[in-house]
PDB file of C-alpha atoms and ligand atoms in Angstrom:
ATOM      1  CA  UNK W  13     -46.798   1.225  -8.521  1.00  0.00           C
ATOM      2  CA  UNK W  14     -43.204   1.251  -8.651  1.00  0.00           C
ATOM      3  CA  UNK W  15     -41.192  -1.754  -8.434  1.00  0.00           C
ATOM      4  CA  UNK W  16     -39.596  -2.665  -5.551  1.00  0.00           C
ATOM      5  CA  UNK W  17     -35.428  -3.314  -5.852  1.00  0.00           C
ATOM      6  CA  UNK W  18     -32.576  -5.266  -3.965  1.00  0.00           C
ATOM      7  CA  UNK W  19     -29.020  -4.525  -4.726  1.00  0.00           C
ATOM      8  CA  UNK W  20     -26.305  -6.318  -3.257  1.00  0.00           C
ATOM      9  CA  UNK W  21     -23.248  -4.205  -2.761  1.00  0.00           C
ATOM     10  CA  UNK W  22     -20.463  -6.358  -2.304  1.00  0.00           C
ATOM     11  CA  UNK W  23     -17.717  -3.769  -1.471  1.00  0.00           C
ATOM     12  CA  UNK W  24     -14.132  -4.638  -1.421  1.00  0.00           C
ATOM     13  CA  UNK W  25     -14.791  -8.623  -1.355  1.00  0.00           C
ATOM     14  CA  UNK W  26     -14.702 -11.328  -3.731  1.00  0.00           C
ATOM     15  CA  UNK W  27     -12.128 -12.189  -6.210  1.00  0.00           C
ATOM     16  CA  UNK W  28     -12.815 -12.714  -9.643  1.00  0.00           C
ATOM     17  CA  UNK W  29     -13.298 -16.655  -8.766  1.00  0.00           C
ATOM     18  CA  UNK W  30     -15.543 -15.998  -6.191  1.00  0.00           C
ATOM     19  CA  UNK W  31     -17.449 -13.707  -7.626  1.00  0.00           C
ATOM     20  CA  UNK W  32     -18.268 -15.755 -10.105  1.00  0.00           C
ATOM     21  CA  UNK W  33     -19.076 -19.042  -7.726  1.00  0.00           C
ATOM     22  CA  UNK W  34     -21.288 -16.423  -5.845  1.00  0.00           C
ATOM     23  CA  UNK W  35     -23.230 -15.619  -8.995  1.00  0.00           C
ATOM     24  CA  UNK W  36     -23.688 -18.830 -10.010  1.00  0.00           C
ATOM     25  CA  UNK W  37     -24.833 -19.760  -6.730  1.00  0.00           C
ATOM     26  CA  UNK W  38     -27.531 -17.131  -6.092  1.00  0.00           C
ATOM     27  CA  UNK W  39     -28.577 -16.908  -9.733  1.00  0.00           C
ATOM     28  CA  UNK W  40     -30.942 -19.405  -9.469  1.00  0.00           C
ATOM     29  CA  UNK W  41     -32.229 -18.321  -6.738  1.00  0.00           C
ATOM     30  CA  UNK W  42     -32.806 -14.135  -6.893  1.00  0.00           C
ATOM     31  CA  UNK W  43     -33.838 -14.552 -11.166  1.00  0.00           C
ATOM     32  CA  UNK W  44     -36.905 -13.225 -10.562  1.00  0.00           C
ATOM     33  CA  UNK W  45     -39.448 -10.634 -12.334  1.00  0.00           C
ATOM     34  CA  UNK W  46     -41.277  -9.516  -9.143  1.00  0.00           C
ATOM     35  CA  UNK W  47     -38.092  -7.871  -8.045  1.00  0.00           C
ATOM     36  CA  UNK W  48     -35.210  -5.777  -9.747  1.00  0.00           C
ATOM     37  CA  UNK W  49     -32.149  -7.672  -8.638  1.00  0.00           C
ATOM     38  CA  UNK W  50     -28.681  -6.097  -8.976  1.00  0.00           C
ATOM     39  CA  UNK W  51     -24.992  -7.313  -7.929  1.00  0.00           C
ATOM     40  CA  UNK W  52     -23.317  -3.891  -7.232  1.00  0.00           C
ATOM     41  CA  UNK W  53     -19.659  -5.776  -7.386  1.00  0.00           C
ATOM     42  CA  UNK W  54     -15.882  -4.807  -7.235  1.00  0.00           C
ATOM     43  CA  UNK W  55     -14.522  -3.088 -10.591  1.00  0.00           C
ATOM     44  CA  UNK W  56     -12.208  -6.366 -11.170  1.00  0.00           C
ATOM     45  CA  UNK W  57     -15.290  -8.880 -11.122  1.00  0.00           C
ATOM     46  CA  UNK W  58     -17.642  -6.519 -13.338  1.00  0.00           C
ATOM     47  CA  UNK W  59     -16.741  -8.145 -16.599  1.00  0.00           C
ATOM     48  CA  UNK W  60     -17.214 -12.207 -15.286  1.00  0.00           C
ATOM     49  CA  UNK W  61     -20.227 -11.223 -13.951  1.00  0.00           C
ATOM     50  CA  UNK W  62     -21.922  -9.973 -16.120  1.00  0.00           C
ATOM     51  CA  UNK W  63     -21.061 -12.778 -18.489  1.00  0.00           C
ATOM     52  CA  UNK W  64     -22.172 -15.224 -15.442  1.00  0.00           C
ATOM     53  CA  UNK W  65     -25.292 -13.470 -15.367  1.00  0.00           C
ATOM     54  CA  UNK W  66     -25.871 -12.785 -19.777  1.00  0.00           C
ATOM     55  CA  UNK W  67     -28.663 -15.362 -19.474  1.00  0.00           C
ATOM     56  CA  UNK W  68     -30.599 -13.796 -16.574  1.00  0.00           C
ATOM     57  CA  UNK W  69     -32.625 -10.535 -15.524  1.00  0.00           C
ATOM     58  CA  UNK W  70     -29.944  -9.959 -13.372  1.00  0.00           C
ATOM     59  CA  UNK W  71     -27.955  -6.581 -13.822  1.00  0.00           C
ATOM     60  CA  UNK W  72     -24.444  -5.479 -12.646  1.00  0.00           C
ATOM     61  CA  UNK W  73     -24.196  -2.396 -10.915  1.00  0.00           C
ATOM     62  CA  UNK W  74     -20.419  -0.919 -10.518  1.00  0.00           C
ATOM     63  CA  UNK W  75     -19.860   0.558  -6.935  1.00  0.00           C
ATOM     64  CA  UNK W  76     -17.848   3.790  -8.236  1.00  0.00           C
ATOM     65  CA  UNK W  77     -16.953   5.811 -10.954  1.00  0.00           C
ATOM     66  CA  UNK W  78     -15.205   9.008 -12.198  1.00  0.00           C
ATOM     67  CA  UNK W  79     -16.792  12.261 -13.772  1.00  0.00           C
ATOM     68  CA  UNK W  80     -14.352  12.759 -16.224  1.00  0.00           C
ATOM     69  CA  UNK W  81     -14.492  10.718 -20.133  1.00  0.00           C
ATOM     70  CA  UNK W  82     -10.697   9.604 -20.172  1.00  0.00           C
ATOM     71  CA  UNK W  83      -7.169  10.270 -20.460  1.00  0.00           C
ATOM     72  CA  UNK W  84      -4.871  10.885 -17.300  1.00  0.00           C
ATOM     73  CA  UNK W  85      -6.715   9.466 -13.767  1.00  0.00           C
ATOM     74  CA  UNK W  86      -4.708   6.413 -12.817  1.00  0.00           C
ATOM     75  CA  UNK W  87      -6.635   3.727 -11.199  1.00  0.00           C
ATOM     76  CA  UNK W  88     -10.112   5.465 -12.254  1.00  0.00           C
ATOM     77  CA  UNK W  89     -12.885   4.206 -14.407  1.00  0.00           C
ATOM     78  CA  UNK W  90     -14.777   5.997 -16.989  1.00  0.00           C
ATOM     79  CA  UNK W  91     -18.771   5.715 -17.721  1.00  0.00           C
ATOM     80  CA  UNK W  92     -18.107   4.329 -21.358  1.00  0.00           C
ATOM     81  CA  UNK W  93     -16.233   1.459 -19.826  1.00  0.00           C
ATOM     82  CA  UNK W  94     -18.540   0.180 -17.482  1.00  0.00           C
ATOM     83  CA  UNK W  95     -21.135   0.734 -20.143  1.00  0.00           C
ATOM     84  CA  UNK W  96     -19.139  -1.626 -22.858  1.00  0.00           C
ATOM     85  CA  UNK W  97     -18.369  -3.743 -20.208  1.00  0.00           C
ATOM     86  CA  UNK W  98     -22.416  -4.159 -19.152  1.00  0.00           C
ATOM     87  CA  UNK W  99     -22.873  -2.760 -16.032  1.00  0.00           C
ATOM     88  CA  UNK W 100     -26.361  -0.859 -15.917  1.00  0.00           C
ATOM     89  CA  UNK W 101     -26.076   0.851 -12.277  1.00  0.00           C
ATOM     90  CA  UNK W 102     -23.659   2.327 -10.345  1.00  0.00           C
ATOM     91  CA  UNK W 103     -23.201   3.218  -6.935  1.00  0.00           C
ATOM     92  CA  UNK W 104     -22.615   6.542  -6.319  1.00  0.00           C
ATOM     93  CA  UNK W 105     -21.675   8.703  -3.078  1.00  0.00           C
ATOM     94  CA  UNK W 106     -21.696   5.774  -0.700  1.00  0.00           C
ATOM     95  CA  UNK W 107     -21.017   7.184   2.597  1.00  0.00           C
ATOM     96  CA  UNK W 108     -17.457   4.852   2.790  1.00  0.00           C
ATOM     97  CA  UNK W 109     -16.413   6.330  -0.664  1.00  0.00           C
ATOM     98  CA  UNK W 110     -17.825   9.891   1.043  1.00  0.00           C
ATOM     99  CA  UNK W 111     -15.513   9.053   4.117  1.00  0.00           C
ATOM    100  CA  UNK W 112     -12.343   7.332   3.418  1.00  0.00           C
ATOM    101  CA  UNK W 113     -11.935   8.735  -0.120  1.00  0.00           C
ATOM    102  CA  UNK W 114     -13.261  12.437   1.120  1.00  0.00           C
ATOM    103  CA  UNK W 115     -15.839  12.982  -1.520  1.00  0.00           C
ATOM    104  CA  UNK W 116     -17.583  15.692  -1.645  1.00  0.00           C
ATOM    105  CA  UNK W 117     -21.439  16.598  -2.497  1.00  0.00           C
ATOM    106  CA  UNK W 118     -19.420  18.397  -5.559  1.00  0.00           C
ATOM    107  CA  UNK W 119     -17.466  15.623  -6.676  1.00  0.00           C
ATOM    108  CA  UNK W 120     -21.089  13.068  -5.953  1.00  0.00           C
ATOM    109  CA  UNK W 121     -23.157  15.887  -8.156  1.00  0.00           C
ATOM    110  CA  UNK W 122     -20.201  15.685 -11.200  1.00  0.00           C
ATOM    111  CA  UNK W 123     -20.431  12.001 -10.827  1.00  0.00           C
ATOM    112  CA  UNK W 124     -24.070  11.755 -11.177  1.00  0.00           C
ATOM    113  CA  UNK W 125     -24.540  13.968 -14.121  1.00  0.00           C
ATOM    114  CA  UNK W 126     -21.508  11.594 -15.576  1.00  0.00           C
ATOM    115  CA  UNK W 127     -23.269   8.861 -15.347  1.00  0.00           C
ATOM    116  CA  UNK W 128     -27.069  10.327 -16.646  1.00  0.00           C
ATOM    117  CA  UNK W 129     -25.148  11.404 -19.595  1.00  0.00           C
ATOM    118  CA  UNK W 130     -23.937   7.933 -20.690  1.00  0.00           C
ATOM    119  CA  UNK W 131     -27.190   6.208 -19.291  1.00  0.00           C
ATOM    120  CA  UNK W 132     -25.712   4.508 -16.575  1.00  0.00           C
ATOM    121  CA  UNK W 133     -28.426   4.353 -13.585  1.00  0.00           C
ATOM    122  CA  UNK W 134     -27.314   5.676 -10.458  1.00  0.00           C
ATOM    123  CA  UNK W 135     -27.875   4.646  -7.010  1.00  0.00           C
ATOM    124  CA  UNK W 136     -27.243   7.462  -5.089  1.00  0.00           C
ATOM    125  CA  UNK W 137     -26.473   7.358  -1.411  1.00  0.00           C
ATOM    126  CA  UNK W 138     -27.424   9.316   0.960  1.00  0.00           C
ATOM    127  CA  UNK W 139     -27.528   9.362   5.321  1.00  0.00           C
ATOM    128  CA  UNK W 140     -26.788  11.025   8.327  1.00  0.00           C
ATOM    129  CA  UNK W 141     -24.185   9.839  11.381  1.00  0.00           C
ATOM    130  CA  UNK W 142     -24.862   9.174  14.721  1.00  0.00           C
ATOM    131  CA  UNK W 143     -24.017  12.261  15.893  1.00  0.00           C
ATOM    132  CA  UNK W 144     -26.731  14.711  13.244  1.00  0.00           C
ATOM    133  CA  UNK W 145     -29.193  12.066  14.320  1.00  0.00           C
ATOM    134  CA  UNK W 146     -28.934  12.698  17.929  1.00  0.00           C
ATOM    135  CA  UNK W 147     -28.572  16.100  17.420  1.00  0.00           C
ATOM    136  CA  UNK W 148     -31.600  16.373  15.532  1.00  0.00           C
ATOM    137  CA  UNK W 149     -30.961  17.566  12.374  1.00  0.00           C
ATOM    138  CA  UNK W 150     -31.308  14.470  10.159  1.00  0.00           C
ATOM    139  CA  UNK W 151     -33.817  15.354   7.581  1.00  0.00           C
ATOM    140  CA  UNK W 152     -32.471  18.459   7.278  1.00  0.00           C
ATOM    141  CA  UNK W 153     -28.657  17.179   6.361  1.00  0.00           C
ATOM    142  CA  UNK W 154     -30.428  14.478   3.896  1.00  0.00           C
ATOM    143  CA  UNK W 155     -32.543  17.207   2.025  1.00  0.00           C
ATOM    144  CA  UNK W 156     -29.262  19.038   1.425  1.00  0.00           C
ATOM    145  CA  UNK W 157     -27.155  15.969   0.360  1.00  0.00           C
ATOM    146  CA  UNK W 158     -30.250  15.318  -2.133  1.00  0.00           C
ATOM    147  CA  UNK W 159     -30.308  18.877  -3.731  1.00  0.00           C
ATOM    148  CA  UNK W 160     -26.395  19.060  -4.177  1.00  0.00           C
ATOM    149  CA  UNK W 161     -26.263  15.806  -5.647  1.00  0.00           C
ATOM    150  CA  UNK W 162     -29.403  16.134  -8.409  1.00  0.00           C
ATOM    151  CA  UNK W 163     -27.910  20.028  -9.359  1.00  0.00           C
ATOM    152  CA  UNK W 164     -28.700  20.849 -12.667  1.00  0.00           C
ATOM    153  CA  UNK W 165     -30.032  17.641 -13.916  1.00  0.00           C
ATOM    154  CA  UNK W 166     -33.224  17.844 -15.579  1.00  0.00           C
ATOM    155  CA  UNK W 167     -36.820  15.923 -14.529  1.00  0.00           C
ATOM    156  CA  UNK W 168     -36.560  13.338 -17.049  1.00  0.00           C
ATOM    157  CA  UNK W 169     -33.356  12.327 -15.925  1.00  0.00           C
ATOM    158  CA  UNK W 170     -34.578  11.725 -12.262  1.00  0.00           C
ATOM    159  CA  UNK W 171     -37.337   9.204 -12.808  1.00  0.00           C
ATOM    160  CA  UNK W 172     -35.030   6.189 -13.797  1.00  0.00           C
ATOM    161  CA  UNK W 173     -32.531   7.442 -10.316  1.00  0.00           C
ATOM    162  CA  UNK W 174     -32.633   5.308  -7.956  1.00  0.00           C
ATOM    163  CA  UNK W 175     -31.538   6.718  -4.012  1.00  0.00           C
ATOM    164  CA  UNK W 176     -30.368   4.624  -1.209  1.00  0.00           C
ATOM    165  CA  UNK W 177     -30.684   6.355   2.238  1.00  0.00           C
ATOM    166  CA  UNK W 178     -28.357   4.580   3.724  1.00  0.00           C
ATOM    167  CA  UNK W 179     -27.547   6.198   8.076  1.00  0.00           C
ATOM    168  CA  UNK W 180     -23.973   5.676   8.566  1.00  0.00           C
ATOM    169  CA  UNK W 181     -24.231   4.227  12.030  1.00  0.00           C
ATOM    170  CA  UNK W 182     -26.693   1.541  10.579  1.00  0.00           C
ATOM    171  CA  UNK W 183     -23.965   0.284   8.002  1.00  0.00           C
ATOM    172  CA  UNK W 184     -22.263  -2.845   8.767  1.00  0.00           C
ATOM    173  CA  UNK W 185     -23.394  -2.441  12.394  1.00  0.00           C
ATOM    174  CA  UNK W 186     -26.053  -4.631  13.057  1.00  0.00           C
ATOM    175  CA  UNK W 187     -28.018  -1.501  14.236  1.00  0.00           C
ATOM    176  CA  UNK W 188     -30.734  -1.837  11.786  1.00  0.00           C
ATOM    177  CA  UNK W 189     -32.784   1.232  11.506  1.00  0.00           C
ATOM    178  CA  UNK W 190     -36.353   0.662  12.621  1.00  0.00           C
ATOM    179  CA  UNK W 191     -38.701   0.210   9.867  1.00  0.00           C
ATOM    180  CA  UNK W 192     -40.551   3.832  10.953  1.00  0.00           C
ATOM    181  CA  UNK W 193     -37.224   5.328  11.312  1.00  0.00           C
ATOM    182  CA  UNK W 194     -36.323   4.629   7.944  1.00  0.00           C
ATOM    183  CA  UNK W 195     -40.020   5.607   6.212  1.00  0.00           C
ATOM    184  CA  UNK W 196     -39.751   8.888   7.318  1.00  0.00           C
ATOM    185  CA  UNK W 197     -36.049   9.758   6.009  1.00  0.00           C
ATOM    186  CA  UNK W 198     -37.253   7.994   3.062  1.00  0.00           C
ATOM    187  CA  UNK W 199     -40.412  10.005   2.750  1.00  0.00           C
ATOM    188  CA  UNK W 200     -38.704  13.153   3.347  1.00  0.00           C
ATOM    189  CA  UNK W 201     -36.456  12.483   0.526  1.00  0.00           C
ATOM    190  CA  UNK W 202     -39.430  11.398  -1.923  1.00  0.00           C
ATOM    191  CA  UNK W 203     -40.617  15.113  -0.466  1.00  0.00           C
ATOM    192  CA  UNK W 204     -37.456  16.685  -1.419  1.00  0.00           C
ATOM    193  CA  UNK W 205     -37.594  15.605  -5.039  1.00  0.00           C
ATOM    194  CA  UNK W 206     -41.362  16.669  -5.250  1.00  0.00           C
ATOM    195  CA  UNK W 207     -39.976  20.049  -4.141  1.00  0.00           C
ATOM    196  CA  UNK W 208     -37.986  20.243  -7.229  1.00  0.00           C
ATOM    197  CA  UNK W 209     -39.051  17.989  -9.884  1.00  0.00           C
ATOM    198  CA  UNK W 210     -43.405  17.989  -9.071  1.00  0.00           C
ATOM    199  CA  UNK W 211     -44.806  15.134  -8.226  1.00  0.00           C
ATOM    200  CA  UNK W 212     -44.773  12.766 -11.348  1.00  0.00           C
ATOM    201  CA  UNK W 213     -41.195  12.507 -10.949  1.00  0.00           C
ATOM    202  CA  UNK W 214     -41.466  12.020  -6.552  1.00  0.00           C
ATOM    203  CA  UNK W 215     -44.300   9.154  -7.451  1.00  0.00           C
ATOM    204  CA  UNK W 216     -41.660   7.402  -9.968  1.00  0.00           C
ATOM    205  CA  UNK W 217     -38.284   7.458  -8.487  1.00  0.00           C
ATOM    206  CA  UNK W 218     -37.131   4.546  -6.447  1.00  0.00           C
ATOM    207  CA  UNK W 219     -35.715   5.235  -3.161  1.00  0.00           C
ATOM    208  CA  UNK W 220     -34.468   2.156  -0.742  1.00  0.00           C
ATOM    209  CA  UNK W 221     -33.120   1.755   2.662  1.00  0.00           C
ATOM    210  CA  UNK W 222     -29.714   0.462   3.130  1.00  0.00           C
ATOM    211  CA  UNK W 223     -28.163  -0.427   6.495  1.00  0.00           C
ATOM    212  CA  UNK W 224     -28.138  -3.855   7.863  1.00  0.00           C
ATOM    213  CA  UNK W 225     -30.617  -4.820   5.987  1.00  0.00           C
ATOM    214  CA  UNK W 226     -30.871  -8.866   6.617  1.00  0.00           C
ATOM    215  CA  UNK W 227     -33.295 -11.562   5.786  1.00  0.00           C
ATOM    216  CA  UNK W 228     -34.809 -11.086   9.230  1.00  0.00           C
ATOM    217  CA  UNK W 229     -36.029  -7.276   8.781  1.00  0.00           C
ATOM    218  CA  UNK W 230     -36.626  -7.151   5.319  1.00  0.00           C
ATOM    219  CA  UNK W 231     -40.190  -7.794   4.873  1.00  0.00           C
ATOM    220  CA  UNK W 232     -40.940  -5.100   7.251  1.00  0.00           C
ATOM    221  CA  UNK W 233     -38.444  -2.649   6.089  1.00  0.00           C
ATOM    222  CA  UNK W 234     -39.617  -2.943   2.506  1.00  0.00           C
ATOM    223  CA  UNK W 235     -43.499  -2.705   3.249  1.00  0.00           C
ATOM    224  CA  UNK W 236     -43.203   0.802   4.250  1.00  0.00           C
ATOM    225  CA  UNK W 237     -44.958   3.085   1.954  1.00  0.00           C
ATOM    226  CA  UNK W 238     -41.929   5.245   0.930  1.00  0.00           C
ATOM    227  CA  UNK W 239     -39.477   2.410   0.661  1.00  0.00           C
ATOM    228  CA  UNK W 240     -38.581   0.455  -2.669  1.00  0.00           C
ATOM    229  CA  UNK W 241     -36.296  -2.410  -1.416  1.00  0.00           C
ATOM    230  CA  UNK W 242     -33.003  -2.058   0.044  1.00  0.00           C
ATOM    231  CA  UNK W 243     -29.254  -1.550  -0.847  1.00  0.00           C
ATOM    232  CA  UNK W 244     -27.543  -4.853   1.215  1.00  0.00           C
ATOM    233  CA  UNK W 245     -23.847  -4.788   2.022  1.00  0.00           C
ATOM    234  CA  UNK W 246     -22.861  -7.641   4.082  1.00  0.00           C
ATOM    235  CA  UNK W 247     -26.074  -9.943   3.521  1.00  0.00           C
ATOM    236  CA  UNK W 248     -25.572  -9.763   0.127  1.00  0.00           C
ATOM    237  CA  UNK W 249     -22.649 -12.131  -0.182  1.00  0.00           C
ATOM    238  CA  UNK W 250     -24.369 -15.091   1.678  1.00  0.00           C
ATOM    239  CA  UNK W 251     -27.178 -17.338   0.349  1.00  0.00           C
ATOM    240  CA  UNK W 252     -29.199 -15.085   2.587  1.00  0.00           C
ATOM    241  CA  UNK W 253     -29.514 -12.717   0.025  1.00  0.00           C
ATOM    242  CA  UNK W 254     -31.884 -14.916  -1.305  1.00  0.00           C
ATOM    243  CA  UNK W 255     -34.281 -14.758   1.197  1.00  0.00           C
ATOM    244  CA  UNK W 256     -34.023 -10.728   0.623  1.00  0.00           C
ATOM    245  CA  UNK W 257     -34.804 -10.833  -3.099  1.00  0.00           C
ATOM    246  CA  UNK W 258     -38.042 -13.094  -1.912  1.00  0.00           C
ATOM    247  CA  UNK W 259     -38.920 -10.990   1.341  1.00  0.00           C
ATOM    248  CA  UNK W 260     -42.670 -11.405  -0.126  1.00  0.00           C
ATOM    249  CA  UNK W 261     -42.876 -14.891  -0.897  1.00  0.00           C
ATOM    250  CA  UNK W 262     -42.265 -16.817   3.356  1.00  0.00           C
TER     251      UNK W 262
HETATM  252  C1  PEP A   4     -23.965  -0.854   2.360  1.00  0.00           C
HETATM  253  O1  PEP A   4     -22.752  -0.915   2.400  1.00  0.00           O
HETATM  254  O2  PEP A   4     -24.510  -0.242   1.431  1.00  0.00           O
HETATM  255  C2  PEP A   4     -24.730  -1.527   3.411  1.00  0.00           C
HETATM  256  C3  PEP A   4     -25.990  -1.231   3.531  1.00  0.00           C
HETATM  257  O3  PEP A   4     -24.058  -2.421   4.209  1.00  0.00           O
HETATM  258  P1  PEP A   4     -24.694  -3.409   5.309  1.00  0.00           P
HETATM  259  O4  PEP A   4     -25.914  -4.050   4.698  1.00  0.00           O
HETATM  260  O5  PEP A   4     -23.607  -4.407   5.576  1.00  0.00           O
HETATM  261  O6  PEP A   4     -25.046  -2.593   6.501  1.00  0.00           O
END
């Protein structure tokens, strides 16, 4: 049985203050040990954070990072300093980094075997537009985002991955993805990693659906058979969020 996960991703919001009255607030609240609970937050608010959240089963997830160790990349940050700074997870290849920052499945693959090396868990993100899914070729564009991005990392590396499929036009939208839409991306990916690490490894690895995800859909979302929680952007900064981490418990 694999545990099921919710990870906020807070993207480019809270300042250090409020992150830390946001914390505080849902602590409480999403401390729980029926479901991995993760604040994905801005680089700035990483290191409050995690000292908000010390006493707690809470982790901190960062939402980026680079593929190099150190030395000239203004503005980057490395794997060893999220690691000293606590951070567990880290978000890697979501589509808005993919789109406004024009990475690349190359640059995502570097990234990931970046992080494995140092031991930082990635969440890697994966979905289609609007346009591949009308045309048809969804699972097809996923299964190709999820072999470029695991390239040359070994089977015991995968198990502790974790993989959002996350469809672009679902993404701040309001357009939730049905709950059958998203079990069959979502199976289709745990098929894609059966393809090339066995099965052991599909069984294991957690993969969640991100996209509007609210307190509303969650439940059904996260009952599907191939779905391991969810990856929430915008519910994830309101005491909603709560009601997300304890989907199981109305
Ligand atoms: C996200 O950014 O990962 C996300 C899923 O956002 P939202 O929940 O707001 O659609």
């Amino acid at each position: 049985m694999r545990k099921k996960m919710v990870a906020g991703n807070w993207k480019m919001n809270m300042t250090p203050s409020q992150a830390v009255k946001l914390a505080k607030e849902l602590k409480p609240k999403v401390d729980t040990n029926e479901v991995d609970v993760v604040f994905c937050v801005p680089a700035i608010d990483i290191v409050p954070v995690v000292n908000e959240l010390k006493d707690s089963g809470i982790k901190v997830g960062a939402e980026n990072m680079f593929y190099e160790e150190k030395g000239a990349y203004t503005g980057e940050l490395s794997p060893e300093m999220l690691i000293d700074a606590g951070v567990t997870y880290v978000i890697i290849g979501h589509s808005e980094r993919r789109q406004y920052f024009h990475e690349t499945d190359e640059v995502i693959n570097k990234k990931m075997r970046k992080a494995i090396e140092h031991k930082l868990l990635p969440i890697l993100c994966c979905g289609e537009s609007l346009e591949q899914r009308e045309k048809g070729v969804t699972i097809e564009f996923i299964k190709k985002q999820i072999a470029s991005a695991f390239k040359y990392i070994p089977p015991e590396n995968v198990i502790n991955c974790v993989i959002a499929y996350e469809p672009i036009w679902a993404i701040g939208t309001g357009r939730v993805a049905t709950a059958e839409q998203a079990q069959e991306v979502c199976e289709a990916i745990r098929g894609s990693i059966r393809d090339i690490y066995g099965a052991v490894v599909a069984e294991r690895i957690r993969i969640l659906y991100g996209g509007s995800v609210n307190a509303a859909n969650a439940s059904q979302i996260f009952s599907m058979p191939d779905i391991d929680g969810g990856l929430v952007g915008g519910a994830s900064l309101k005491p909603e969020f709560a009601d997300i981490v304890n989907y199981n418990k109305k």
